[in-house]
Short mmCIF file of C-alpha atoms in Angstrom, two decimals:
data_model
loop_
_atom_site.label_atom_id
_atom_site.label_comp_id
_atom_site.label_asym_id
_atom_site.label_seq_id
_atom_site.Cartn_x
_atom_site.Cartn_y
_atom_site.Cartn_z
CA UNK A 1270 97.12 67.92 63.52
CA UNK A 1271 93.65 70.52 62.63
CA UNK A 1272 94.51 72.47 59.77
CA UNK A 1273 94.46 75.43 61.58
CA UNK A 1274 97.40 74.00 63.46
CA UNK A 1275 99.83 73.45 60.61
CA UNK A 1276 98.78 77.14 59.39
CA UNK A 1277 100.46 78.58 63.07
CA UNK A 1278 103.49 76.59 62.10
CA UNK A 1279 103.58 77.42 58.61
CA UNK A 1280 103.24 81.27 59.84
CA UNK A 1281 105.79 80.76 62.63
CA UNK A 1282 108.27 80.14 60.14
CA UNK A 1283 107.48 83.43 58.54
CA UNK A 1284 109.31 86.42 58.93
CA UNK A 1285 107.64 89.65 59.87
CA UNK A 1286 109.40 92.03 58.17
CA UNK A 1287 106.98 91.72 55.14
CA UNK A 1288 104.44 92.98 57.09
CA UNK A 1289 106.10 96.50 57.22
CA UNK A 1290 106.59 96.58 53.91
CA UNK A 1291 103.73 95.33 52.61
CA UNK A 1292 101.48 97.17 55.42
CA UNK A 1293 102.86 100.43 53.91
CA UNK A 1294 102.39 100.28 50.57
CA UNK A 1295 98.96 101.70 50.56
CA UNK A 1296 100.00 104.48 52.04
CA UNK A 1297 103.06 104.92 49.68
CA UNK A 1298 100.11 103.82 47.02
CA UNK A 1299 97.71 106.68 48.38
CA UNK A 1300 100.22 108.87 48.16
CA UNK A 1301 101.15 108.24 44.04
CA UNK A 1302 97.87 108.37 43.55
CA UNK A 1303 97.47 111.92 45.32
CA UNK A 1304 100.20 113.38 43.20
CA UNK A 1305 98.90 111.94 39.92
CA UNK A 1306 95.43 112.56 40.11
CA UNK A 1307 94.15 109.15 40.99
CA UNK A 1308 92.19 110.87 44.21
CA UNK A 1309 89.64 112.89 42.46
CA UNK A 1310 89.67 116.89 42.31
CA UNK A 1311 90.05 117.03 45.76
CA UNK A 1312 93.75 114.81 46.91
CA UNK A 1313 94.42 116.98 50.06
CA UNK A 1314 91.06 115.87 51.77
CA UNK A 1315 91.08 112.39 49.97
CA UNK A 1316 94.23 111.85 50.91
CA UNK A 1317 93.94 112.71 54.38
CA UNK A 1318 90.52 110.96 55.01
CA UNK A 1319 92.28 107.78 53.37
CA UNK A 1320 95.33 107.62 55.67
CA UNK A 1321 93.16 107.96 58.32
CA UNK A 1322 91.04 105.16 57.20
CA UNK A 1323 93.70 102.79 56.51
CA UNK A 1324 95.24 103.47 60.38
CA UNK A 1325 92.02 102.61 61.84
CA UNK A 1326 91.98 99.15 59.77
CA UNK A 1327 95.26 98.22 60.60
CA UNK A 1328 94.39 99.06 64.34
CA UNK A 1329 91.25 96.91 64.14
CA UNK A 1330 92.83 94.17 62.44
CA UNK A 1331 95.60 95.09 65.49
CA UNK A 1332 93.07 94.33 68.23
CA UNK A 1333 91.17 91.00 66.47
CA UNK A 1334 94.60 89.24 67.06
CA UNK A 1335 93.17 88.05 70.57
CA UNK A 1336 89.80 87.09 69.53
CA UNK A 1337 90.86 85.49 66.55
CA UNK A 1338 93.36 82.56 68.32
CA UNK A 1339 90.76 82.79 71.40
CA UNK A 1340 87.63 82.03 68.67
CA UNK A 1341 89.35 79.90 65.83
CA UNK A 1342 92.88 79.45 67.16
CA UNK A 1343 94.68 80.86 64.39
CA UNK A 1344 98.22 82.90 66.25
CA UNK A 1345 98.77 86.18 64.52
CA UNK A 1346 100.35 87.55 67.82
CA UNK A 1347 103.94 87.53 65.82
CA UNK A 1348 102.56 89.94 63.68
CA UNK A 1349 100.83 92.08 66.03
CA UNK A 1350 103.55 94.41 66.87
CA UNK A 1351 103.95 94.74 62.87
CA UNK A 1352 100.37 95.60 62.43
CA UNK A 1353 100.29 98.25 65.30
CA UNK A 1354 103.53 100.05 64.00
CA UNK A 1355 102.03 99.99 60.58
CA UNK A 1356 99.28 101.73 61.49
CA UNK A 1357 101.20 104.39 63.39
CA UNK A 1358 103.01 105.38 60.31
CA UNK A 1359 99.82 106.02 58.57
CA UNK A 1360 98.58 108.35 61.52
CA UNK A 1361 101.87 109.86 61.36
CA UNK A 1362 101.35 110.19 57.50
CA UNK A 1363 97.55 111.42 58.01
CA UNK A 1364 98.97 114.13 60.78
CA UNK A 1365 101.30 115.11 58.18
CA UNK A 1366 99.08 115.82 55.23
CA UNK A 1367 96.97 117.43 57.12
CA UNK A 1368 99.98 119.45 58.95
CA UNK A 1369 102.18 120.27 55.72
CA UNK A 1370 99.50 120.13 52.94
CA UNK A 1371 96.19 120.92 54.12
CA UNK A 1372 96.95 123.49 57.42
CA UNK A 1373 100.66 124.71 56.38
CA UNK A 1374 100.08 126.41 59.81
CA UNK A 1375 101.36 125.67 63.42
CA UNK A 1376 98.82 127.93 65.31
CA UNK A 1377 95.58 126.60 62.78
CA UNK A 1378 96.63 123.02 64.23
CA UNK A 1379 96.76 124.27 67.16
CA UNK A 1380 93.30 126.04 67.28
CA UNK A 1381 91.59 123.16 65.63
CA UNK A 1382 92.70 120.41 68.69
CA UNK A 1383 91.33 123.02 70.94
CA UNK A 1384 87.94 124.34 69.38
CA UNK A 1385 86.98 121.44 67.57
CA UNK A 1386 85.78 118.19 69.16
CA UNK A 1387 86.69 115.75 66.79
CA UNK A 1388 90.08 116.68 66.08
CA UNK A 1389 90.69 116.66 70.10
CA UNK A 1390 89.24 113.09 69.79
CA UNK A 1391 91.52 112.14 67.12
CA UNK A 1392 94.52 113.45 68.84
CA UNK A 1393 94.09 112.02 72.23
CA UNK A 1394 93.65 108.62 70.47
CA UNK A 1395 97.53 109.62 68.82
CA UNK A 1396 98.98 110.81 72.12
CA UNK A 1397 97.61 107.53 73.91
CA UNK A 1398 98.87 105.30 70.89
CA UNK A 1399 102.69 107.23 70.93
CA UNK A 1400 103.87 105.51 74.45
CA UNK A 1401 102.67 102.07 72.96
CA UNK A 1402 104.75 103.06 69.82
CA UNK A 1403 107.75 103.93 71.84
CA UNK A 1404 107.67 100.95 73.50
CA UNK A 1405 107.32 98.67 70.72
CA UNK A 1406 111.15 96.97 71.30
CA UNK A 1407 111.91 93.86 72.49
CA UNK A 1408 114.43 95.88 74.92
CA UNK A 1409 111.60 97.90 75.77
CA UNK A 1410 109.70 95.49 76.73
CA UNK A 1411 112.28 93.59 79.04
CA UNK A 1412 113.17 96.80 80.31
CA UNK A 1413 109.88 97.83 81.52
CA UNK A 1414 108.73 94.12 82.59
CA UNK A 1415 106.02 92.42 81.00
CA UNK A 1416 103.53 92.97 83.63
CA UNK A 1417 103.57 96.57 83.74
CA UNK A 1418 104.23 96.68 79.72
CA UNK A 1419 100.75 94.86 79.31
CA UNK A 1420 99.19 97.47 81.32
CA UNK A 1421 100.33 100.04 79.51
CA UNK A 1422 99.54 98.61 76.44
CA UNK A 1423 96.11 98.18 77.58
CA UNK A 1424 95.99 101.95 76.53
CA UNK A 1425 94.97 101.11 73.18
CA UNK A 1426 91.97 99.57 74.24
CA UNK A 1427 91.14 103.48 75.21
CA UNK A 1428 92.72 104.77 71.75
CA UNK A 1429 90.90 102.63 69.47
CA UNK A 1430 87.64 103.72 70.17
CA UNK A 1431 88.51 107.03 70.24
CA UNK A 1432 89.88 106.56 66.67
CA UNK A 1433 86.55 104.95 65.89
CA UNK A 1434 84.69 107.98 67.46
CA UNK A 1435 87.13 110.75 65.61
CA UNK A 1436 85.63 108.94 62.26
CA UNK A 1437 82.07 109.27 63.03
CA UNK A 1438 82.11 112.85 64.46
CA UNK A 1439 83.69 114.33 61.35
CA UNK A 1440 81.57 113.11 58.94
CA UNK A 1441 78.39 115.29 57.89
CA UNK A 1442 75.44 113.67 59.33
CA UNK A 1443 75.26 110.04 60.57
CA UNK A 1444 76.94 108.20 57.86
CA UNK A 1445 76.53 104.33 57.78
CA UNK A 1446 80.29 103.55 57.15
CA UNK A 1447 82.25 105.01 60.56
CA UNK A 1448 79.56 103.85 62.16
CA UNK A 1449 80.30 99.95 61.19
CA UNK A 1450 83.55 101.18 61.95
CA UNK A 1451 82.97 102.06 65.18
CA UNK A 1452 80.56 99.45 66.38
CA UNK A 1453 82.94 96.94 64.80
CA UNK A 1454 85.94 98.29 67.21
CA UNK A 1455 83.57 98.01 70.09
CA UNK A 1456 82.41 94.40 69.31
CA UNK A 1457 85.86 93.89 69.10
CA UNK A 1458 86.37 95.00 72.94
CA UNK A 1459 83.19 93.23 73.80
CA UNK A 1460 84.50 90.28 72.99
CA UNK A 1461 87.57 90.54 75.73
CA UNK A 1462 85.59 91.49 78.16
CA UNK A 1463 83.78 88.32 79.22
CA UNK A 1464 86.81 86.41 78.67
CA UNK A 1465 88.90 89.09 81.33
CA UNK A 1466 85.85 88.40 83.99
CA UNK A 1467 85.96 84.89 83.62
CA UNK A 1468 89.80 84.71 84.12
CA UNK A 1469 89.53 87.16 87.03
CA UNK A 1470 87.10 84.55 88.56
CA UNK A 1471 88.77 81.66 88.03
CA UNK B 173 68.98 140.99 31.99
CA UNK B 174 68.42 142.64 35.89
CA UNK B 175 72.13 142.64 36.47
CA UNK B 176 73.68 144.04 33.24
CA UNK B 177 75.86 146.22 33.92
CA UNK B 178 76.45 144.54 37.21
CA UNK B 179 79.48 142.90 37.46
CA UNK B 180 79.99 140.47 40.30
CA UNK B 181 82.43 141.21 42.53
CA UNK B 182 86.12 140.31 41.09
CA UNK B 183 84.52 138.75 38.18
CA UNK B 184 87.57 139.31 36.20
CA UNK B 185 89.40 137.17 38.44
CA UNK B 186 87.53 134.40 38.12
CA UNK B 187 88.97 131.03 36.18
CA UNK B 188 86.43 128.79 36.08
CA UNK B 189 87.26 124.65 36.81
CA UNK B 190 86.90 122.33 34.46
CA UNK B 191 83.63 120.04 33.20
CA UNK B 192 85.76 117.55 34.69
CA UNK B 193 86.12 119.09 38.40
CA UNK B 194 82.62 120.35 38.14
CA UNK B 195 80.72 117.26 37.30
CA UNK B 196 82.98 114.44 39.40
CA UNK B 197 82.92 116.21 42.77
CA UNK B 198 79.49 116.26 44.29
CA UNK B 199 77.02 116.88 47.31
CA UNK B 200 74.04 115.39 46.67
CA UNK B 201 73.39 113.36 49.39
CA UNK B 202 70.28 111.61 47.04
CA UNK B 203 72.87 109.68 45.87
CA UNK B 204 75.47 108.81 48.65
CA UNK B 205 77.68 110.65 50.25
CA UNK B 206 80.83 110.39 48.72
CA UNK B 207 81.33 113.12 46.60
CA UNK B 208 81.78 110.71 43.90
CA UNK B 209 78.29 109.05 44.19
CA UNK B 210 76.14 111.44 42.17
CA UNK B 211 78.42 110.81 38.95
CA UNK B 212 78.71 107.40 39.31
CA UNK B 213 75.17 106.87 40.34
CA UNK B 214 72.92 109.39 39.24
CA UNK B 215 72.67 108.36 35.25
CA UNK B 216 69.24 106.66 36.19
CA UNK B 217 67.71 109.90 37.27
CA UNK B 218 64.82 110.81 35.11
CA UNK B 219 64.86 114.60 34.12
CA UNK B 220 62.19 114.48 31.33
CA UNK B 221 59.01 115.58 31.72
CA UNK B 222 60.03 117.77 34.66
CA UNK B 223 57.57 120.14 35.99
CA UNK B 224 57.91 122.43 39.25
CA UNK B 225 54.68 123.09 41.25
CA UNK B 226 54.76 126.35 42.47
CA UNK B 227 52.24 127.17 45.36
CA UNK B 228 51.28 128.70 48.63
CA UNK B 229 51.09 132.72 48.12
CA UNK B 230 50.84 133.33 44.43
CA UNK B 231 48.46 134.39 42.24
CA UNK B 232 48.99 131.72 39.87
CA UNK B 233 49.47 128.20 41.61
CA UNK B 234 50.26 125.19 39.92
CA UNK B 235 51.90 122.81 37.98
CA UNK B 236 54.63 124.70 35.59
CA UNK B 237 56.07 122.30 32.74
CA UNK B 238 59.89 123.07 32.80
CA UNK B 239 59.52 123.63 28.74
CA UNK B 240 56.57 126.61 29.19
CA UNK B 241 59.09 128.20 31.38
CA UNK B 242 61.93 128.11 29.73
CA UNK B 243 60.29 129.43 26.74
CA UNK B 244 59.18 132.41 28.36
CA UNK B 245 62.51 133.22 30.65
CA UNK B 246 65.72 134.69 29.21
CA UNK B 247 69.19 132.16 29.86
CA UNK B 248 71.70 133.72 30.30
CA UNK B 249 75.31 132.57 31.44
CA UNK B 250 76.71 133.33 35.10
CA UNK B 251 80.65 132.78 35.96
CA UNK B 252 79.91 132.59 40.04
CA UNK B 253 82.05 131.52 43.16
CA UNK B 254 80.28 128.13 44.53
CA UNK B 255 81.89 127.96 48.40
CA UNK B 256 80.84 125.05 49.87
CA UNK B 257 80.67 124.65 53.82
CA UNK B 258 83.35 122.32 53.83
CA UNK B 259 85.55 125.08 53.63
CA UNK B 260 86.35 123.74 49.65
CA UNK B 261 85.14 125.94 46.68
CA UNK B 262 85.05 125.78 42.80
CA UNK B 263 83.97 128.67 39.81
CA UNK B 264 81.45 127.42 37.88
CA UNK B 265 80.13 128.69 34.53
CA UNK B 266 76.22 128.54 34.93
CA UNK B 267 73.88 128.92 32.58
CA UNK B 268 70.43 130.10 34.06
CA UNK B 269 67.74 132.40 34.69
CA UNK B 270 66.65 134.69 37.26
CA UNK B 271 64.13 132.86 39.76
CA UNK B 272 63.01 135.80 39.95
CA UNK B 273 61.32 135.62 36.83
CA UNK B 274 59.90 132.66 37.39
CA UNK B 275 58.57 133.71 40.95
CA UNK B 276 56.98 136.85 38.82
CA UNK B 277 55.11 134.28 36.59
CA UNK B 278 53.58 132.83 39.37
CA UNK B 279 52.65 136.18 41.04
CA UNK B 280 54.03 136.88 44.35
CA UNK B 281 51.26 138.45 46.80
CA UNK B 282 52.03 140.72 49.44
CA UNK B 283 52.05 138.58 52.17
CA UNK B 284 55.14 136.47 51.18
CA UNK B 285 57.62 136.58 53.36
CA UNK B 286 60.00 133.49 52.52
CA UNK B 287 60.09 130.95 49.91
CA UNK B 288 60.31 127.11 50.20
CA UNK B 289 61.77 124.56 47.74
CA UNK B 290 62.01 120.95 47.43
CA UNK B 291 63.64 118.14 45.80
CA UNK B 292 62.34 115.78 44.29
CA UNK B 293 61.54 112.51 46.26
CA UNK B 294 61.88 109.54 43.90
CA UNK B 295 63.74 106.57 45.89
CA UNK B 296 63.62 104.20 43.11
CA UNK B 297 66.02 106.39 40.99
CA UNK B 298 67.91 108.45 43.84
CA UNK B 299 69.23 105.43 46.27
CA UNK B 300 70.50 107.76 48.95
CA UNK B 301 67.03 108.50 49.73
CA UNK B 302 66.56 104.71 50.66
CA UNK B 303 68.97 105.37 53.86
CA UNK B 304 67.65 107.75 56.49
CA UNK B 305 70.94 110.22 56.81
CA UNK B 306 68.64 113.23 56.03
CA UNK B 307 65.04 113.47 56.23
CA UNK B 308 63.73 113.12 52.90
CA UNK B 309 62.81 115.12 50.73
CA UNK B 310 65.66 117.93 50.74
CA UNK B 311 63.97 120.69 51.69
CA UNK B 312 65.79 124.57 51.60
CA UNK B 313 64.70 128.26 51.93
CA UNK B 314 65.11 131.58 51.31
CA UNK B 315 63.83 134.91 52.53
CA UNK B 316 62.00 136.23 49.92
CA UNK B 317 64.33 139.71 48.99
CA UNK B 318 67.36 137.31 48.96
CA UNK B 319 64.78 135.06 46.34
CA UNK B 320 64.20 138.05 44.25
CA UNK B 321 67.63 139.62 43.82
CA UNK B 322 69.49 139.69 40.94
CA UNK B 323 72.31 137.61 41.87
CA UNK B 324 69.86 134.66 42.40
CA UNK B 325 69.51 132.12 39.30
CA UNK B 326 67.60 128.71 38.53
CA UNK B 327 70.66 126.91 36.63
CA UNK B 328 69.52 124.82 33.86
CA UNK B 329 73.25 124.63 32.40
CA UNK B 330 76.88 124.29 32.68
CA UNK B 331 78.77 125.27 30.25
CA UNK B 332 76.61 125.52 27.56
CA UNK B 333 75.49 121.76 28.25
CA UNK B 334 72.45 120.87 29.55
CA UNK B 335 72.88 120.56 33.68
CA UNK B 336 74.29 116.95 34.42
CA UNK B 337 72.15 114.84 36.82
CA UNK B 338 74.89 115.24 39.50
CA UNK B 339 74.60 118.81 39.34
CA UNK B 340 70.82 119.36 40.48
CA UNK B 341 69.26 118.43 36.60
CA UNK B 342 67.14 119.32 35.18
CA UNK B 343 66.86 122.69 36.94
CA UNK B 344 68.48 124.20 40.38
CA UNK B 345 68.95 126.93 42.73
CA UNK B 346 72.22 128.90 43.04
CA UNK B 347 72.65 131.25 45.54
CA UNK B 348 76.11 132.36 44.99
CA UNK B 349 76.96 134.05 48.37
CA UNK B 350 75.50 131.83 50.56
CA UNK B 351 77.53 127.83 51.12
CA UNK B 352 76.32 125.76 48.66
CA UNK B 353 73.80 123.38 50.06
CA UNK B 354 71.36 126.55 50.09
CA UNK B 355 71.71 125.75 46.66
CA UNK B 356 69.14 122.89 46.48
CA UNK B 357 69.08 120.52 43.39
CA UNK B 358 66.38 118.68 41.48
CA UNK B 359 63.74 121.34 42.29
CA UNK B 360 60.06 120.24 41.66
CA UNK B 361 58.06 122.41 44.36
CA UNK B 362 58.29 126.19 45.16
CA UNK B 363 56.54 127.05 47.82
CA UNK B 364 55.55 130.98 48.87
CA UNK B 365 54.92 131.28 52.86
CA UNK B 366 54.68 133.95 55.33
CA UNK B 367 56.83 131.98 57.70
CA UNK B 368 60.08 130.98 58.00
CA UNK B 369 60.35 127.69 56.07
CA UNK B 370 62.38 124.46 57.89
CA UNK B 371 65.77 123.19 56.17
CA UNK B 372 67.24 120.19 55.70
CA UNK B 373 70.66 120.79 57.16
CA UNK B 374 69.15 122.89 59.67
CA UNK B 375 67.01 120.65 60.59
CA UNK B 376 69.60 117.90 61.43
CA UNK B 377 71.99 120.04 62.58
CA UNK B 378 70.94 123.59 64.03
CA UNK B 379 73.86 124.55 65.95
CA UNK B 380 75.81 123.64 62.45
CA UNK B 381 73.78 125.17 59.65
CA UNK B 382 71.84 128.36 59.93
CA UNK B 383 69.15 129.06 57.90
CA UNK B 384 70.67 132.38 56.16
CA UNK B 385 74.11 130.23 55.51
CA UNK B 386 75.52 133.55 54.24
CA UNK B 387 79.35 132.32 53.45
CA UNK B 388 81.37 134.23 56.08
CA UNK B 389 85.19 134.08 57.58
CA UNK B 390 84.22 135.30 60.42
CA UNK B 391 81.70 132.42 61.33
CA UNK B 392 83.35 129.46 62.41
CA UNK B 393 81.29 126.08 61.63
CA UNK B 394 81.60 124.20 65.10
CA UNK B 395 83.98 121.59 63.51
CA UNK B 396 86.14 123.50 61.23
CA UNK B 397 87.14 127.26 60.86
CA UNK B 398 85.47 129.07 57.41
CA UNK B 399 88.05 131.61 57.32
CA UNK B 400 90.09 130.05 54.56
CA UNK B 401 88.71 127.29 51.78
CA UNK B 402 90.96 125.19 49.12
CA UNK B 403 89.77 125.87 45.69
CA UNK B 404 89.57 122.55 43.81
CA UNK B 405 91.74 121.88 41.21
CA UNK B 406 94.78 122.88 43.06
CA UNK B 407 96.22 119.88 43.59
CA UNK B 408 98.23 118.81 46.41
CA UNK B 409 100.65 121.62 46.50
CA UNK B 410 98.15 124.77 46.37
CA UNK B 411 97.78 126.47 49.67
CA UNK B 412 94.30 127.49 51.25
CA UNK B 413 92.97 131.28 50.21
CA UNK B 414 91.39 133.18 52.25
CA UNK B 415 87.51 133.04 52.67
CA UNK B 416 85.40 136.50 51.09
CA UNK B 417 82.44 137.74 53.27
CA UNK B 418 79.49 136.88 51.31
CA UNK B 419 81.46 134.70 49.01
CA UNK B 420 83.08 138.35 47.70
CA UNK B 421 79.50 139.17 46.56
CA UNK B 422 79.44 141.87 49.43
CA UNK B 423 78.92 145.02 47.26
CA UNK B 424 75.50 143.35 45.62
CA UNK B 425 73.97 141.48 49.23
CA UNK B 426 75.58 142.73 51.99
CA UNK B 427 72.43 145.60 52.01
CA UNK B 428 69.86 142.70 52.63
CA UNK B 429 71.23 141.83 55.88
CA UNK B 430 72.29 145.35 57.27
CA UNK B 431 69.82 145.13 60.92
CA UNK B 432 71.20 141.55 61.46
CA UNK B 433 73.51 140.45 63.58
CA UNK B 434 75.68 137.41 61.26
CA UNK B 435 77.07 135.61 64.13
CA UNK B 436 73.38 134.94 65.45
CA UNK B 437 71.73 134.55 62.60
CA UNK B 438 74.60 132.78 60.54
#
């Protein structure tokens, strides 16, 4: 038995639950910090730009799942579901700093998805990513069928990279960070794509 | 001395934020981009000699050493509104002089239209400028009435302390109704032309920065509205306020820019 091997049974054993509550605690850590000046002058922004951030990681680390048991055959997929919900409750989180601490305003939300580009980026990329949330259950899954629940969670394939994107465009100028972001998202998507053509083919 | 008597608009309003706020929360991209990168990196930057060579069309080009000037100008201290275009804002207690003065020791001739300033370009000491997210040097502008008025300072201090690196040391611009990256840091070059000169934000971005960058509500940057702006320090439960034309400096500028139409020229 490869070591790798023993590691999927040692993690099949595993609950998942941990993940939840472990893959919220920087938010709930963010959020201390925030309130008790550990975010610098500026917590709304901070706090905001970090929630953001630490969505799009758990997303990423959401979508290298695949490639990871395709390329070194270690099986996260258990934890996959935890990992996507986790980072919906820090977009929820980031929507609601922005919402009830930075905006305080109903029609200023509304007027920034429609004027400004990158916040109509980053909220298509939520709207796409809510139907995967909702379906997240076991019962929705058997309700809907696994073929047709794959497709629609192909969506996030879609809402990733427009997550990715969202980061670049706000930042002033071309800024090296979203950028590795972004391309690392895409390499991430790259690396299915050859694999769906050759199984398509075969 | 030009503006005693003056008193900036709601001056007696004005509370300004701490050393702390001040000195940790920083653009100056020379250094990174997080606003924390000029305090945590910008210790290296050497400030002493400095010397600003002022050129093009004066009377009196050359190579000023920061000490002759500031023996001959008058420093005085200036409680102004710094709005930044990120819709966030601070009051900061300058202490300065009027460039002004300094553009009068050079000699202005006739035919000056504008002036140009740079920052100094020193890579080994300023690691932002070893990435290519703005062309380097920084390079800013002003028309040459908006150079001369009152309003406008060289800082060489905050609060009665020498200006910290991360603040523009040894010597900087402030333009106090215009956003604050008009405000250009580090200066070593001054620069009279009769044409408009290029800036750096401009230059990278037109449709985003104007070259006037007069601080205005009405004016929308294309990512974000500038009608309201968080004043640091607030912490998370202080709301937005709202945005003053001109940065509430109206009564002393707003007469430079009466033919212009804002939105176009913004």
């Amino acid at each position: 038995m490869t070591g790798v091997q023993r590691v999927n049974i040692a993690l099949a054993r595993l609950p998942t639950w941990p993940v939840y509550v472990a893959g919220m605690l920087p938010a709930a850590w963010a959020v201390w910090l925030g309130a008790t000046g550990g975010l610098g002058v500026e917590p709304i922004n901070a706090l905001e730009d970090r929630l953001g951030l630490l969505a799009l990681q758990f997303l990423i680390a959401g979508l290298a799942v695949t490639p990871l048991r395709r390329w070194t055959g270690l099986n996260l997929i258990r934890f996959r579901r935890a990992l996507g919900l986790v980072a919906m409750g820090h977009l929820v989180l980031h929507l609601t700093v922005w919402l009830v601490l930075d905006l305080r305003d109903w029609g200023l939300v509304w007027a920034d998805i429609v004027k400004r580009p990158y916040i109509t980026v980053g909220m298509l990329a939520f709207a796409l990513l809510l139907p995967l949330a909702a379906t997240s259950s076991n019962r929705a899954i058997r309700s809907l069928g696994p073929l047709r629940w794959r497709r629609l969670h192909r969506l996030v394939y879609l809402a990733v990279p427009l997550g990715g994107l969202h980061f670049v465009m706000q930042a002033k100028g071309w800024q090296v960070e979203p950028l590795v972001y972004l391309a690392t998202i895409l390499g991430l998507l790259a690396l299915r794509v050859g694999v769906t053509r050759a199984r398509i083919a075969a | 001395g030009a503006v005693a008597g003056m008193r900036p608009a709601r001056a007696e309003a004005l509370v300004p934020n701490s050393w702390d706020e001040i000195t940790s929360y920083n653009n100056f991209y020379e250094f990174g981009t997080d606003k924390g990168d000029p305090s945590r990196k910008a210790g290296a930057l050497t400030t002493d000699p400095w010397s600003v060579e002022i050129g093009g069309l004066v009377d009196r080009p050359g190579r000023y050493d920061l000490g002759d000037i500031l023996a001959k100008v008058s420093i005085e201290d200036r409680l102004y509104r710094l709005r930044c275009v990120e819709a966030w804002s601070m009051v900061v207690p300058w202490q300065g002089f009027e460039l002004a003065d300094l553009l009068d020791m050079a000699g202005v001739q006739a035919s000056a239209k504008y002036v140009a300033f740079e920052t100094l370009l020193r890579p080994e000491e300023m690691p932002g400028q070893r990435g290519r997210i703005l062309d380097w040097p920084y390079v800013e502008g002003l028309r040459l009435d908006e150079a001369m008025h009152p309003l406008t300072i060289m800082a060489t201090g905050l609060y009665g302390k020498p200006l910290p690196n991360q603040n523009g040391a040894p010597l900087r611009l402030v333009v106090p109704w215009k956003y604050g990256f008009k405000s250009i840091k580090s200066v070593v070059r001054i620069t009279l032309t009769n044409t408009q000169p290029p800036t750096s934000w401009n230059r990278y971005a037109p449709r985003e920065y104007g070259f006037y960058a007069n601080v205005n509500p009405t004016v929308d940057h294309p990512r974000w509205s500038q009608a309201t702006e968080r004043r640091i320090g607030g912490g998370f439960f202080a709301p937005r306020v709202a945005t003053l034309m001109f940065n509430g400096y109206g009564e002393e500028v707003a007469g430079l820019y009466a033919d212009m139409d804002l939105a176009a020229e913004f």
